[in-house]
Tab-separated table of N, CA, C and O in Angstrom:
chain	number	residue	atom	x	y	z
A	28	MET	N	-4.697	41.615	-30.848
A	28	MET	CA	-5.181	40.317	-30.460
A	28	MET	C	-5.219	39.394	-31.678
A	28	MET	O	-5.692	39.776	-32.760
A	29	ALA	N	-4.790	38.161	-31.488
A	29	ALA	CA	-4.834	37.183	-32.557
A	29	ALA	C	-5.941	36.238	-32.254
A	29	ALA	O	-6.185	35.793	-31.170
A	30	ALA	N	-6.710	35.927	-33.330
A	30	ALA	CA	-7.835	34.997	-33.176
A	30	ALA	C	-7.405	33.548	-33.618
A	30	ALA	O	-6.589	33.464	-34.533
A	31	PHE	N	-7.928	32.561	-32.956
A	31	PHE	CA	-7.647	31.209	-33.381
A	31	PHE	C	-8.623	30.867	-34.507
A	31	PHE	O	-9.818	31.227	-34.441
A	32	PRO	N	-8.167	30.214	-35.570
A	32	PRO	CA	-9.041	29.883	-36.702
A	32	PRO	C	-10.245	29.108	-36.218
A	32	PRO	O	-10.122	28.138	-35.478
A	33	GLY	N	-11.407	29.466	-36.674
A	33	GLY	CA	-12.647	28.785	-36.321
A	33	GLY	C	-13.098	28.994	-34.881
A	33	GLY	O	-13.914	28.303	-34.372
A	34	SER	N	-12.493	29.978	-34.225
A	34	SER	CA	-12.813	30.202	-32.824
A	34	SER	C	-13.225	31.641	-32.592
A	34	SER	O	-12.845	32.538	-33.305
A	35	LEU	N	-14.053	31.849	-31.555
A	35	LEU	CA	-14.433	33.184	-31.204
A	35	LEU	C	-13.466	33.764	-30.163
A	35	LEU	O	-13.586	34.932	-29.752
A	36	LEU	N	-12.494	32.966	-29.776
A	36	LEU	CA	-11.568	33.344	-28.730
A	36	LEU	C	-10.417	34.122	-29.341
A	36	LEU	O	-9.942	33.810	-30.412
A	37	GLU	N	-9.937	35.096	-28.613
A	37	GLU	CA	-8.782	35.846	-29.049
A	37	GLU	C	-7.678	35.709	-28.059
A	37	GLU	O	-7.933	35.595	-26.830
A	38	VAL	N	-6.438	35.705	-28.520
A	38	VAL	CA	-5.273	35.590	-27.680
A	38	VAL	C	-4.671	36.982	-27.590
A	38	VAL	O	-4.433	37.591	-28.612
A	39	PRO	N	-4.381	37.442	-26.368
A	39	PRO	CA	-3.799	38.789	-26.231
A	39	PRO	C	-2.423	38.841	-26.844
A	39	PRO	O	-1.642	37.911	-26.826
A	40	ASP	N	-2.111	40.007	-27.468
A	40	ASP	CA	-0.791	40.224	-27.976
A	40	ASP	C	0.170	40.508	-26.824
A	40	ASP	O	-0.260	40.918	-25.734
A	41	GLY	N	1.455	40.225	-27.004
A	41	GLY	CA	2.389	40.543	-25.990
A	41	GLY	C	3.054	39.301	-25.417
A	41	GLY	O	2.828	38.186	-25.918
A	42	PRO	N	3.867	39.487	-24.369
A	42	PRO	CA	4.597	38.351	-23.848
A	42	PRO	C	3.660	37.345	-23.144
A	42	PRO	O	2.593	37.663	-22.713
A	43	GLY	N	4.126	36.125	-23.086
A	43	GLY	CA	3.330	35.105	-22.452
A	43	GLY	C	2.856	34.047	-23.455
A	43	GLY	O	2.928	34.237	-24.639
A	44	CYS	N	2.403	32.989	-22.907
A	44	CYS	CA	1.849	31.854	-23.737
A	44	CYS	C	0.389	31.718	-23.386
A	44	CYS	O	0.022	31.614	-22.210
A	45	TYR	N	-0.418	31.599	-24.403
A	45	TYR	CA	-1.867	31.504	-24.193
A	45	TYR	C	-2.411	30.371	-25.021
A	45	TYR	O	-1.994	30.135	-26.154
A	46	TYR	N	-3.398	29.689	-24.464
A	46	TYR	CA	-4.092	28.605	-25.206
A	46	TYR	C	-5.542	28.737	-24.810
A	46	TYR	O	-5.896	28.720	-23.658
A	47	PRO	N	-6.408	28.786	-25.824
A	47	PRO	CA	-7.870	28.964	-25.499
A	47	PRO	C	-8.462	27.682	-24.981
A	47	PRO	O	-7.985	26.584	-25.287
A	48	PRO	N	-9.567	27.740	-24.241
A	48	PRO	CA	-10.264	26.570	-23.820
A	48	PRO	C	-10.649	25.719	-25.038
A	48	PRO	O	-11.109	26.248	-26.052
A	49	THR	N	-10.422	24.387	-24.898
A	49	THR	CA	-10.580	23.517	-26.075
A	49	THR	C	-11.276	22.256	-25.633
A	49	THR	O	-10.950	21.694	-24.605
A	50	VAL	N	-12.216	21.774	-26.475
A	50	VAL	CA	-12.851	20.456	-26.252
A	50	VAL	C	-12.434	19.582	-27.413
A	50	VAL	O	-12.604	19.928	-28.549
A	51	LEU	N	-11.849	18.390	-27.070
A	51	LEU	CA	-11.441	17.434	-28.082
A	51	LEU	C	-12.438	16.262	-27.996
A	51	LEU	O	-12.562	15.637	-26.916
A	52	ASP	N	-13.103	15.939	-29.070
A	52	ASP	CA	-14.108	14.855	-29.064
A	52	ASP	C	-13.514	13.641	-29.802
A	52	ASP	O	-12.621	13.747	-30.626
A	53	HIS	N	-14.076	12.469	-29.468
A	53	HIS	CA	-13.682	11.185	-30.098
A	53	HIS	C	-12.208	10.875	-29.848
A	53	HIS	O	-11.499	10.399	-30.739
A	54	VAL	N	-11.695	11.191	-28.651
A	54	VAL	CA	-10.338	10.874	-28.274
A	54	VAL	C	-10.241	9.394	-27.945
A	54	VAL	O	-11.109	8.825	-27.301
A	55	ARG	N	-9.194	8.709	-28.490
A	55	ARG	CA	-9.041	7.282	-28.325
A	55	ARG	C	-7.661	6.971	-27.821
A	55	ARG	O	-6.700	7.764	-27.985
A	56	PRO	N	-7.447	5.740	-27.265
A	56	PRO	CA	-6.071	5.337	-26.905
A	56	PRO	C	-5.196	5.447	-28.150
A	56	PRO	O	-5.609	5.160	-29.277
A	57	GLY	N	-3.947	5.850	-27.893
A	57	GLY	CA	-2.974	6.065	-28.969
A	57	GLY	C	-2.866	7.528	-29.347
A	57	GLY	O	-1.909	7.912	-29.994
A	58	MET	N	-3.827	8.332	-28.956
A	58	MET	CA	-3.780	9.801	-29.161
A	58	MET	C	-3.132	10.421	-27.971
A	58	MET	O	-3.342	10.038	-26.813
A	59	ALA	N	-2.338	11.484	-28.214
A	59	ALA	CA	-1.628	12.155	-27.108
A	59	ALA	C	-2.622	12.632	-26.025
A	59	ALA	O	-2.325	12.519	-24.844
A	60	ALA	N	-3.781	13.116	-26.434
A	60	ALA	CA	-4.732	13.636	-25.428
A	60	ALA	C	-5.288	12.522	-24.582
A	60	ALA	O	-5.803	12.766	-23.489
A	61	PHE	N	-5.173	11.263	-25.000
A	61	PHE	CA	-5.587	10.123	-24.215
A	61	PHE	C	-4.462	9.549	-23.363
A	61	PHE	O	-4.560	9.275	-22.212
A	62	ASP	N	-3.287	9.402	-24.026
A	62	ASP	CA	-2.176	8.705	-23.472
A	62	ASP	C	-1.300	9.557	-22.538
A	62	ASP	O	-0.549	9.021	-21.762
A	63	GLU	N	-1.369	10.864	-22.654
A	63	GLU	CA	-0.506	11.738	-21.860
A	63	GLU	C	-1.334	12.538	-20.876
A	63	GLU	O	-2.547	12.725	-21.065
A	64	GLU	N	-0.683	13.016	-19.839
A	64	GLU	CA	-1.380	13.819	-18.802
A	64	GLU	C	-1.424	15.243	-19.335
A	64	GLU	O	-0.409	15.876	-19.604
A	65	THR	N	-2.642	15.741	-19.566
A	65	THR	CA	-2.786	17.090	-20.118
A	65	THR	C	-3.157	18.071	-19.016
A	65	THR	O	-3.863	17.713	-18.041
A	66	PHE	N	-2.689	19.272	-19.133
A	66	PHE	CA	-3.012	20.359	-18.211
A	66	PHE	C	-3.469	21.506	-19.025
A	66	PHE	O	-3.087	21.683	-20.145
A	67	GLY	N	-4.263	22.352	-18.355
A	67	GLY	CA	-4.720	23.545	-19.107
A	67	GLY	C	-6.198	23.449	-19.393
A	67	GLY	O	-6.846	22.505	-19.001
A	68	PRO	N	-6.679	24.390	-20.144
A	68	PRO	CA	-8.094	24.393	-20.446
A	68	PRO	C	-8.467	23.419	-21.594
A	68	PRO	O	-8.864	23.847	-22.684
A	69	VAL	N	-8.275	22.115	-21.318
A	69	VAL	CA	-8.550	21.128	-22.388
A	69	VAL	C	-9.449	20.026	-21.795
A	69	VAL	O	-9.149	19.488	-20.740
A	70	ALA	N	-10.510	19.701	-22.477
A	70	ALA	CA	-11.399	18.618	-22.102
A	70	ALA	C	-11.318	17.566	-23.226
A	70	ALA	O	-11.638	17.909	-24.393
A	71	ALA	N	-10.915	16.336	-22.919
A	71	ALA	CA	-10.817	15.288	-23.873
A	71	ALA	C	-12.038	14.345	-23.656
A	71	ALA	O	-12.197	13.833	-22.548
A	72	ILE	N	-12.803	14.145	-24.671
A	72	ILE	CA	-14.018	13.287	-24.571
A	72	ILE	C	-13.767	11.946	-25.283
A	72	ILE	O	-13.432	11.949	-26.497
A	73	THR	N	-13.916	10.849	-24.539
A	73	THR	CA	-13.813	9.510	-25.093
A	73	THR	C	-15.150	8.854	-24.944
A	73	THR	O	-15.719	8.823	-23.880
A	74	ARG	N	-15.695	8.407	-26.028
A	74	ARG	CA	-17.026	7.812	-26.026
A	74	ARG	C	-16.893	6.296	-25.782
A	74	ARG	O	-16.056	5.641	-26.379
A	75	VAL	N	-17.722	5.815	-24.825
A	75	VAL	CA	-17.690	4.388	-24.471
A	75	VAL	C	-19.124	3.809	-24.434
A	75	VAL	O	-20.100	4.600	-24.383
A	76	ALA	N	-19.208	2.493	-24.491
A	76	ALA	CA	-20.511	1.833	-24.508
A	76	ALA	C	-21.148	1.770	-23.133
A	76	ALA	O	-22.385	1.827	-23.031
A	77	ASP	N	-20.339	1.607	-22.095
A	77	ASP	CA	-20.904	1.466	-20.752
A	77	ASP	C	-19.846	1.740	-19.678
A	77	ASP	O	-18.684	2.052	-19.997
A	78	ALA	N	-20.261	1.647	-18.431
A	78	ALA	CA	-19.359	1.941	-17.344
A	78	ALA	C	-18.151	1.029	-17.271
A	78	ALA	O	-17.035	1.468	-16.956
A	79	ASP	N	-18.370	-0.252	-17.589
A	79	ASP	CA	-17.239	-1.214	-17.610
A	79	ASP	C	-16.153	-0.783	-18.574
A	79	ASP	O	-14.970	-0.846	-18.257
A	80	GLU	N	-16.507	-0.327	-19.751
A	80	GLU	CA	-15.544	0.113	-20.727
A	80	GLU	C	-14.877	1.374	-20.251
A	80	GLU	O	-13.668	1.559	-20.443
A	81	ALA	N	-15.657	2.296	-19.639
A	81	ALA	CA	-15.041	3.531	-19.108
A	81	ALA	C	-14.022	3.256	-18.063
A	81	ALA	O	-12.959	3.853	-18.089
A	82	ILE	N	-14.330	2.325	-17.134
A	82	ILE	CA	-13.382	1.991	-16.086
A	82	ILE	C	-12.127	1.337	-16.683
A	82	ILE	O	-11.030	1.659	-16.312
A	83	ALA	N	-12.306	0.423	-17.634
A	83	ALA	CA	-11.156	-0.248	-18.237
A	83	ALA	C	-10.263	0.758	-18.936
A	83	ALA	O	-9.040	0.693	-18.801
A	84	LEU	N	-10.824	1.723	-19.660
A	84	LEU	CA	-10.042	2.728	-20.342
A	84	LEU	C	-9.345	3.647	-19.363
A	84	LEU	O	-8.170	4.002	-19.514
A	85	ALA	N	-10.067	4.053	-18.332
A	85	ALA	CA	-9.452	4.933	-17.309
A	85	ALA	C	-8.300	4.252	-16.619
A	85	ALA	O	-7.217	4.843	-16.440
A	86	ASN	N	-8.445	2.959	-16.278
A	86	ASN	CA	-7.443	2.249	-15.605
A	86	ASN	C	-6.233	1.873	-16.492
A	86	ASN	O	-5.136	1.573	-15.998
A	87	GLN	N	-6.431	1.920	-17.814
A	87	GLN	CA	-5.350	1.678	-18.778
A	87	GLN	C	-4.335	2.778	-18.782
A	87	GLN	O	-3.179	2.590	-19.112
A	88	SER	N	-4.723	3.962	-18.328
A	88	SER	CA	-3.795	5.086	-18.314
A	88	SER	C	-2.684	4.869	-17.356
A	88	SER	O	-2.811	4.256	-16.322
A	89	GLY	N	-1.534	5.459	-17.738
A	89	GLY	CA	-0.359	5.398	-16.857
A	89	GLY	C	-0.439	6.460	-15.785
A	89	GLY	O	0.471	6.576	-14.959
A	90	TYR	N	-1.493	7.247	-15.752
A	90	TYR	CA	-1.624	8.304	-14.798
A	90	TYR	C	-2.822	8.022	-13.890
A	90	TYR	O	-3.703	7.242	-14.237
A	91	GLY	N	-2.872	8.698	-12.751
A	91	GLY	CA	-4.004	8.453	-11.863
A	91	GLY	C	-4.097	9.495	-10.748
A	91	GLY	O	-4.052	9.162	-9.568
A	92	LEU	N	-4.184	10.760	-11.114
A	92	LEU	CA	-4.319	11.797	-10.109
A	92	LEU	C	-5.716	11.744	-9.517
A	92	LEU	O	-5.916	11.533	-8.336
A	93	GLY	N	-6.696	12.009	-10.352
A	93	GLY	CA	-8.025	12.057	-9.846
A	93	GLY	C	-9.045	11.648	-10.911
A	93	GLY	O	-8.771	11.696	-12.107
A	94	ALA	N	-10.216	11.200	-10.451
A	94	ALA	CA	-11.264	10.745	-11.393
A	94	ALA	C	-12.600	11.334	-10.856
A	94	ALA	O	-12.739	11.562	-9.681
A	95	ALA	N	-13.535	11.538	-11.796
A	95	ALA	CA	-14.835	12.033	-11.391
A	95	ALA	C	-15.886	11.105	-11.943
A	95	ALA	O	-15.837	10.669	-13.093
A	96	LEU	N	-16.876	10.767	-11.132
A	96	LEU	CA	-18.018	9.986	-11.512
A	96	LEU	C	-19.238	10.858	-11.402
A	96	LEU	O	-19.390	11.556	-10.392
A	97	TRP	N	-20.138	10.759	-12.363
A	97	TRP	CA	-21.404	11.499	-12.308
A	97	TRP	C	-22.557	10.569	-12.375
A	97	TRP	O	-22.726	9.878	-13.372
A	98	THR	N	-23.329	10.430	-11.296
A	98	THR	CA	-24.419	9.490	-11.252
A	98	THR	C	-25.349	9.850	-10.115
A	98	THR	O	-24.951	10.462	-9.123
A	99	GLY	N	-26.621	9.485	-10.270
A	99	GLY	CA	-27.569	9.632	-9.179
A	99	GLY	C	-27.646	8.412	-8.293
A	99	GLY	O	-28.328	8.395	-7.260
A	100	ASP	N	-26.954	7.321	-8.704
A	100	ASP	CA	-26.968	6.071	-7.974
A	100	ASP	C	-25.724	5.980	-7.095
A	100	ASP	O	-24.635	5.586	-7.585
A	101	LEU	N	-25.849	6.295	-5.821
A	101	LEU	CA	-24.688	6.366	-4.948
A	101	LEU	C	-24.066	4.960	-4.653
A	101	LEU	O	-22.873	4.828	-4.456
A	102	ASP	N	-24.904	3.916	-4.659
A	102	ASP	CA	-24.352	2.583	-4.505
A	102	ASP	C	-23.417	2.234	-5.709
A	102	ASP	O	-22.372	1.681	-5.518
A	103	ARG	N	-23.889	2.617	-6.877
A	103	ARG	CA	-23.090	2.418	-8.094
A	103	ARG	C	-21.793	3.215	-8.005
A	103	ARG	O	-20.682	2.777	-8.340
A	104	ALA	N	-21.877	4.464	-7.519
A	104	ALA	CA	-20.703	5.321	-7.382
A	104	ALA	C	-19.695	4.676	-6.414
A	104	ALA	O	-18.518	4.696	-6.675
A	105	ARG	N	-20.162	4.148	-5.320
A	105	ARG	CA	-19.275	3.512	-4.350
A	105	ARG	C	-18.571	2.288	-4.975
A	105	ARG	O	-17.339	2.127	-4.823
A	106	ARG	N	-19.326	1.499	-5.741
A	106	ARG	CA	-18.775	0.305	-6.349
A	106	ARG	C	-17.725	0.719	-7.397
A	106	ARG	O	-16.615	0.150	-7.474
A	107	LEU	N	-18.041	1.681	-8.256
A	107	LEU	CA	-17.133	2.078	-9.300
A	107	LEU	C	-15.887	2.786	-8.710
A	107	LEU	O	-14.803	2.617	-9.220
A	108	SER	N	-16.036	3.580	-7.671
A	108	SER	CA	-14.916	4.278	-7.103
A	108	SER	C	-13.874	3.309	-6.523
A	108	SER	O	-12.708	3.601	-6.504
A	109	ARG	N	-14.348	2.130	-6.082
A	109	ARG	CA	-13.389	1.121	-5.541
A	109	ARG	C	-12.535	0.516	-6.664
A	109	ARG	O	-11.369	0.104	-6.363
A	110	VAL	N	-12.976	0.469	-7.872
A	110	VAL	CA	-12.217	-0.175	-8.934
A	110	VAL	C	-11.487	0.839	-9.851
A	110	VAL	O	-10.760	0.438	-10.715
A	111	LEU	N	-11.682	2.127	-9.623
A	111	LEU	CA	-10.959	3.136	-10.419
A	111	LEU	C	-9.586	3.318	-9.838
A	111	LEU	O	-9.404	3.510	-8.635
A	112	ASP	N	-8.569	3.232	-10.685
A	112	ASP	CA	-7.187	3.394	-10.265
A	112	ASP	C	-6.853	4.907	-10.284
A	112	ASP	O	-6.369	5.448	-11.260
A	113	ALA	N	-7.139	5.586	-9.177
A	113	ALA	CA	-6.910	7.002	-9.024
A	113	ALA	C	-6.649	7.332	-7.613
A	113	ALA	O	-7.116	6.644	-6.673
A	114	GLY	N	-5.810	8.364	-7.367
A	114	GLY	CA	-5.541	8.785	-5.994
A	114	GLY	C	-6.759	9.374	-5.281
A	114	GLY	O	-6.833	9.322	-4.063
A	115	ALA	N	-7.693	9.914	-6.078
A	115	ALA	CA	-8.900	10.465	-5.509
A	115	ALA	C	-10.050	10.256	-6.516
A	115	ALA	O	-9.821	10.320	-7.687
A	116	VAL	N	-11.196	9.984	-5.988
A	116	VAL	CA	-12.406	9.870	-6.833
A	116	VAL	C	-13.452	10.800	-6.256
A	116	VAL	O	-13.788	10.767	-5.088
A	117	PHE	N	-13.966	11.672	-7.105
A	117	PHE	CA	-14.977	12.617	-6.716
A	117	PHE	C	-16.285	12.187	-7.376
A	117	PHE	O	-16.308	11.939	-8.582
A	118	VAL	N	-17.358	12.138	-6.608
A	118	VAL	CA	-18.681	11.763	-7.119
A	118	VAL	C	-19.516	13.019	-7.239
A	118	VAL	O	-19.698	13.738	-6.278
A	119	ASN	N	-20.024	13.238	-8.427
A	119	ASN	CA	-20.861	14.411	-8.716
A	119	ASN	C	-20.170	15.740	-8.410
A	119	ASN	O	-20.793	16.674	-7.906
A	120	GLY	N	-18.894	15.806	-8.705
A	120	GLY	CA	-18.112	17.045	-8.496
A	120	GLY	C	-16.805	16.914	-9.199
A	120	GLY	O	-16.329	15.801	-9.508
A	121	MET	N	-16.225	18.066	-9.457
A	121	MET	CA	-14.910	18.079	-10.190
A	121	MET	C	-13.796	17.698	-9.199
A	121	MET	O	-13.851	17.966	-8.010
A	122	VAL	N	-12.727	17.112	-9.742
A	122	VAL	CA	-11.532	16.789	-8.968
A	122	VAL	C	-10.925	18.097	-8.460
A	122	VAL	O	-10.676	19.015	-9.251
A	123	ALA	N	-10.711	18.178	-7.167
A	123	ALA	CA	-10.176	19.367	-6.585
A	123	ALA	C	-9.494	19.001	-5.242
A	123	ALA	O	-9.841	18.000	-4.639
A	124	SER	N	-8.549	19.836	-4.852
A	124	SER	CA	-7.920	19.561	-3.529
A	124	SER	C	-8.647	20.357	-2.490
A	124	SER	O	-9.235	21.392	-2.732
A	125	ASP	N	-8.702	19.796	-1.288
A	125	ASP	CA	-9.378	20.354	-0.149
A	125	ASP	C	-8.395	20.197	0.998
A	125	ASP	O	-7.927	19.081	1.275
A	126	PRO	N	-7.991	21.255	1.679
A	126	PRO	CA	-6.969	21.144	2.713
A	126	PRO	C	-7.298	20.193	3.826
A	126	PRO	O	-6.393	19.744	4.541
A	127	ARG	N	-8.547	19.802	3.954
A	127	ARG	CA	-8.910	18.867	5.031
A	127	ARG	C	-8.727	17.399	4.612
A	127	ARG	O	-8.771	16.549	5.455
A	128	LEU	N	-8.496	17.161	3.302
A	128	LEU	CA	-8.417	15.813	2.845
A	128	LEU	C	-7.063	15.521	2.173
A	128	LEU	O	-6.500	16.381	1.523
A	129	PRO	N	-6.517	14.288	2.325
A	129	PRO	CA	-5.260	13.961	1.639
A	129	PRO	C	-5.492	14.018	0.101
A	129	PRO	O	-6.595	13.647	-0.351
A	130	PHE	N	-4.494	14.509	-0.625
A	130	PHE	CA	-4.610	14.624	-2.041
A	130	PHE	C	-3.315	14.216	-2.697
A	130	PHE	O	-2.246	14.610	-2.265
A	131	GLY	N	-3.380	13.376	-3.725
A	131	GLY	CA	-2.218	12.970	-4.467
A	131	GLY	C	-2.574	11.859	-5.414
A	131	GLY	O	-3.594	11.244	-5.277
A	132	GLY	N	-1.663	11.596	-6.384
A	132	GLY	CA	-1.973	10.629	-7.404
A	132	GLY	C	-1.277	9.312	-7.181
A	132	GLY	O	-0.561	9.090	-6.181
A	133	ILE	N	-1.482	8.415	-8.145
A	133	ILE	CA	-0.823	7.129	-8.225
A	133	ILE	C	-0.212	6.998	-9.589
A	133	ILE	O	-0.401	7.827	-10.464
A	134	LYS	N	0.471	5.935	-9.816
A	134	LYS	CA	1.203	5.652	-11.074
A	134	LYS	C	2.091	6.854	-11.406
A	134	LYS	O	2.761	7.337	-10.474
A	135	LYS	N	2.089	7.364	-12.610
A	135	LYS	CA	2.930	8.460	-13.009
A	135	LYS	C	2.451	9.829	-12.529
A	135	LYS	O	3.070	10.838	-12.802
A	136	SER	N	1.339	9.847	-11.816
A	136	SER	CA	0.760	11.123	-11.317
A	136	SER	C	1.266	11.472	-9.949
A	136	SER	O	0.674	12.342	-9.279
A	137	GLY	N	2.218	10.792	-9.427
A	137	GLY	CA	2.751	11.157	-8.129
A	137	GLY	C	2.918	10.059	-7.157
A	137	GLY	O	2.476	8.923	-7.361
A	138	TYR	N	3.591	10.426	-6.101
A	138	TYR	CA	3.853	9.477	-5.035
A	138	TYR	C	3.595	10.168	-3.711
A	138	TYR	O	4.029	11.317	-3.513
A	139	GLY	N	2.825	9.585	-2.852
A	139	GLY	CA	2.504	10.169	-1.575
A	139	GLY	C	1.320	11.089	-1.627
A	139	GLY	O	0.605	11.206	-2.637
A	140	ARG	N	1.080	11.737	-0.509
A	140	ARG	CA	-0.071	12.649	-0.387
A	140	ARG	C	0.365	13.973	0.219
A	140	ARG	O	1.396	14.064	0.887
A	141	GLU	N	-0.427	14.952	-0.087
A	141	GLU	CA	-0.288	16.250	0.582
A	141	GLU	C	-1.660	16.600	1.163
A	141	GLU	O	-2.640	15.989	0.811
A	142	LEU	N	-1.668	17.556	2.045
A	142	LEU	CA	-2.893	18.026	2.717
A	142	LEU	C	-3.466	16.995	3.664
A	142	LEU	O	-3.103	15.818	3.622
A	143	GLY	N	-4.336	17.453	4.510
A	143	GLY	CA	-4.956	16.550	5.511
A	143	GLY	C	-3.919	15.988	6.502
A	143	GLY	O	-2.728	16.253	6.419
A	144	ALA	N	-4.427	15.217	7.457
A	144	ALA	CA	-3.507	14.628	8.462
A	144	ALA	C	-2.519	13.680	7.818
A	144	ALA	O	-1.351	13.668	8.228
A	145	GLU	N	-2.940	12.897	6.830
A	145	GLU	CA	-2.003	11.990	6.182
A	145	GLU	C	-0.962	12.772	5.399
A	145	GLU	O	0.212	12.386	5.389
A	146	GLY	N	-1.363	13.844	4.776
A	146	GLY	CA	-0.431	14.657	3.975
A	146	GLY	C	0.712	15.247	4.800
A	146	GLY	O	1.845	15.300	4.328
A	147	ILE	N	0.410	15.775	5.972
A	147	ILE	CA	1.442	16.410	6.782
A	147	ILE	C	2.507	15.322	7.174
A	147	ILE	O	3.684	15.686	7.327
A	148	ARG	N	2.122	14.100	7.342
A	148	ARG	CA	3.066	13.069	7.732
A	148	ARG	C	4.063	12.768	6.602
A	148	ARG	O	5.131	12.216	6.850
A	149	GLU	N	3.702	13.164	5.378
A	149	GLU	CA	4.669	13.003	4.270
A	149	GLU	C	5.879	13.937	4.372
A	149	GLU	O	6.876	13.719	3.748
A	150	PHE	N	5.741	15.011	5.205
A	150	PHE	CA	6.790	16.029	5.294
A	150	PHE	C	7.611	15.940	6.611
A	150	PHE	O	8.362	16.791	6.890
A	151	VAL	N	7.363	14.886	7.362
A	151	VAL	CA	8.089	14.683	8.633
A	151	VAL	C	8.921	13.440	8.579
A	151	VAL	O	8.633	12.516	7.826
A	152	ASN	N	9.944	13.406	9.387
A	152	ASN	CA	10.805	12.260	9.487
A	152	ASN	C	10.677	11.716	10.918
A	152	ASN	O	11.234	12.333	11.829
A	153	THR	N	9.977	10.648	11.111
A	153	THR	CA	9.818	10.063	12.425
A	153	THR	C	11.066	9.255	12.792
A	153	THR	O	11.503	8.446	11.958
A	154	LYS	N	11.561	9.498	13.926
A	154	LYS	CA	12.797	8.761	14.374
A	154	LYS	C	12.450	7.971	15.577
A	154	LYS	O	11.804	8.392	16.513
A	155	THR	N	12.967	6.737	15.606
A	155	THR	CA	12.819	5.860	16.756
A	155	THR	C	14.169	5.817	17.497
A	155	THR	O	15.199	5.582	16.816
A	156	VAL	N	14.168	6.000	18.782
A	156	VAL	CA	15.361	5.841	19.587
A	156	VAL	C	15.022	4.880	20.688
A	156	VAL	O	14.091	5.104	21.463
A	157	TRP	N	15.704	3.773	20.738
A	157	TRP	CA	15.473	2.762	21.734
A	157	TRP	C	16.754	2.618	22.593
A	157	TRP	O	17.857	2.508	22.048
A	158	ILE	N	16.586	2.683	23.882
A	158	ILE	CA	17.741	2.563	24.783
A	158	ILE	C	17.474	1.389	25.670
A	158	ILE	O	16.470	1.276	26.340
A	159	GLY	N	18.429	0.433	25.577
A	159	GLY	CA	18.295	-0.775	26.390
A	159	GLY	C	18.673	-0.517	27.855
A	159	GLY	O	19.113	0.558	28.254
A	160	PRO	N	18.520	-1.564	28.696
A	160	PRO	CA	18.832	-1.384	30.134
A	160	PRO	C	20.352	-1.133	30.306
A	160	PRO	O	21.170	-1.615	29.535
A	161	ALA	N	20.674	-0.310	31.332
A	161	ALA	CA	22.089	-0.040	31.614
A	161	ALA	C	22.785	-1.316	32.057
A	161	ALA	O	22.244	-2.120	32.792
A	162	ALA	N	23.997	-1.505	31.627
A	162	ALA	CA	24.754	-2.735	31.988
A	162	ALA	C	25.303	-2.650	33.382
A	162	ALA	O	25.555	-1.647	33.931
């Protein structure tokens, strides 16, 4: 097992690619962790002064799969969710897909939806056939 410097995590020897869970703090626009869509066990923390700055920075992104809001004020959550540029907004919960609900991103995070009644329509081709009166 190989250990990451300064980490208690070990990476197993052998085939495969491994990356330990990582928290990146003080992430700002211009940094890859802010400007690019990251996947894997990485949490990027961007510090902001208030909700308006958080929304502006979130909407600045070229991606928009999902967003999460954490608040005890549900009226505020409703207001903020309307102005967030994301395919899904989760309040007091992590972004996740649920087969009962349409799921998909906007901008560079995807086109269309999957799952739910709306999602199944993405996979069908509706055809219209109109036949006029016989001559």
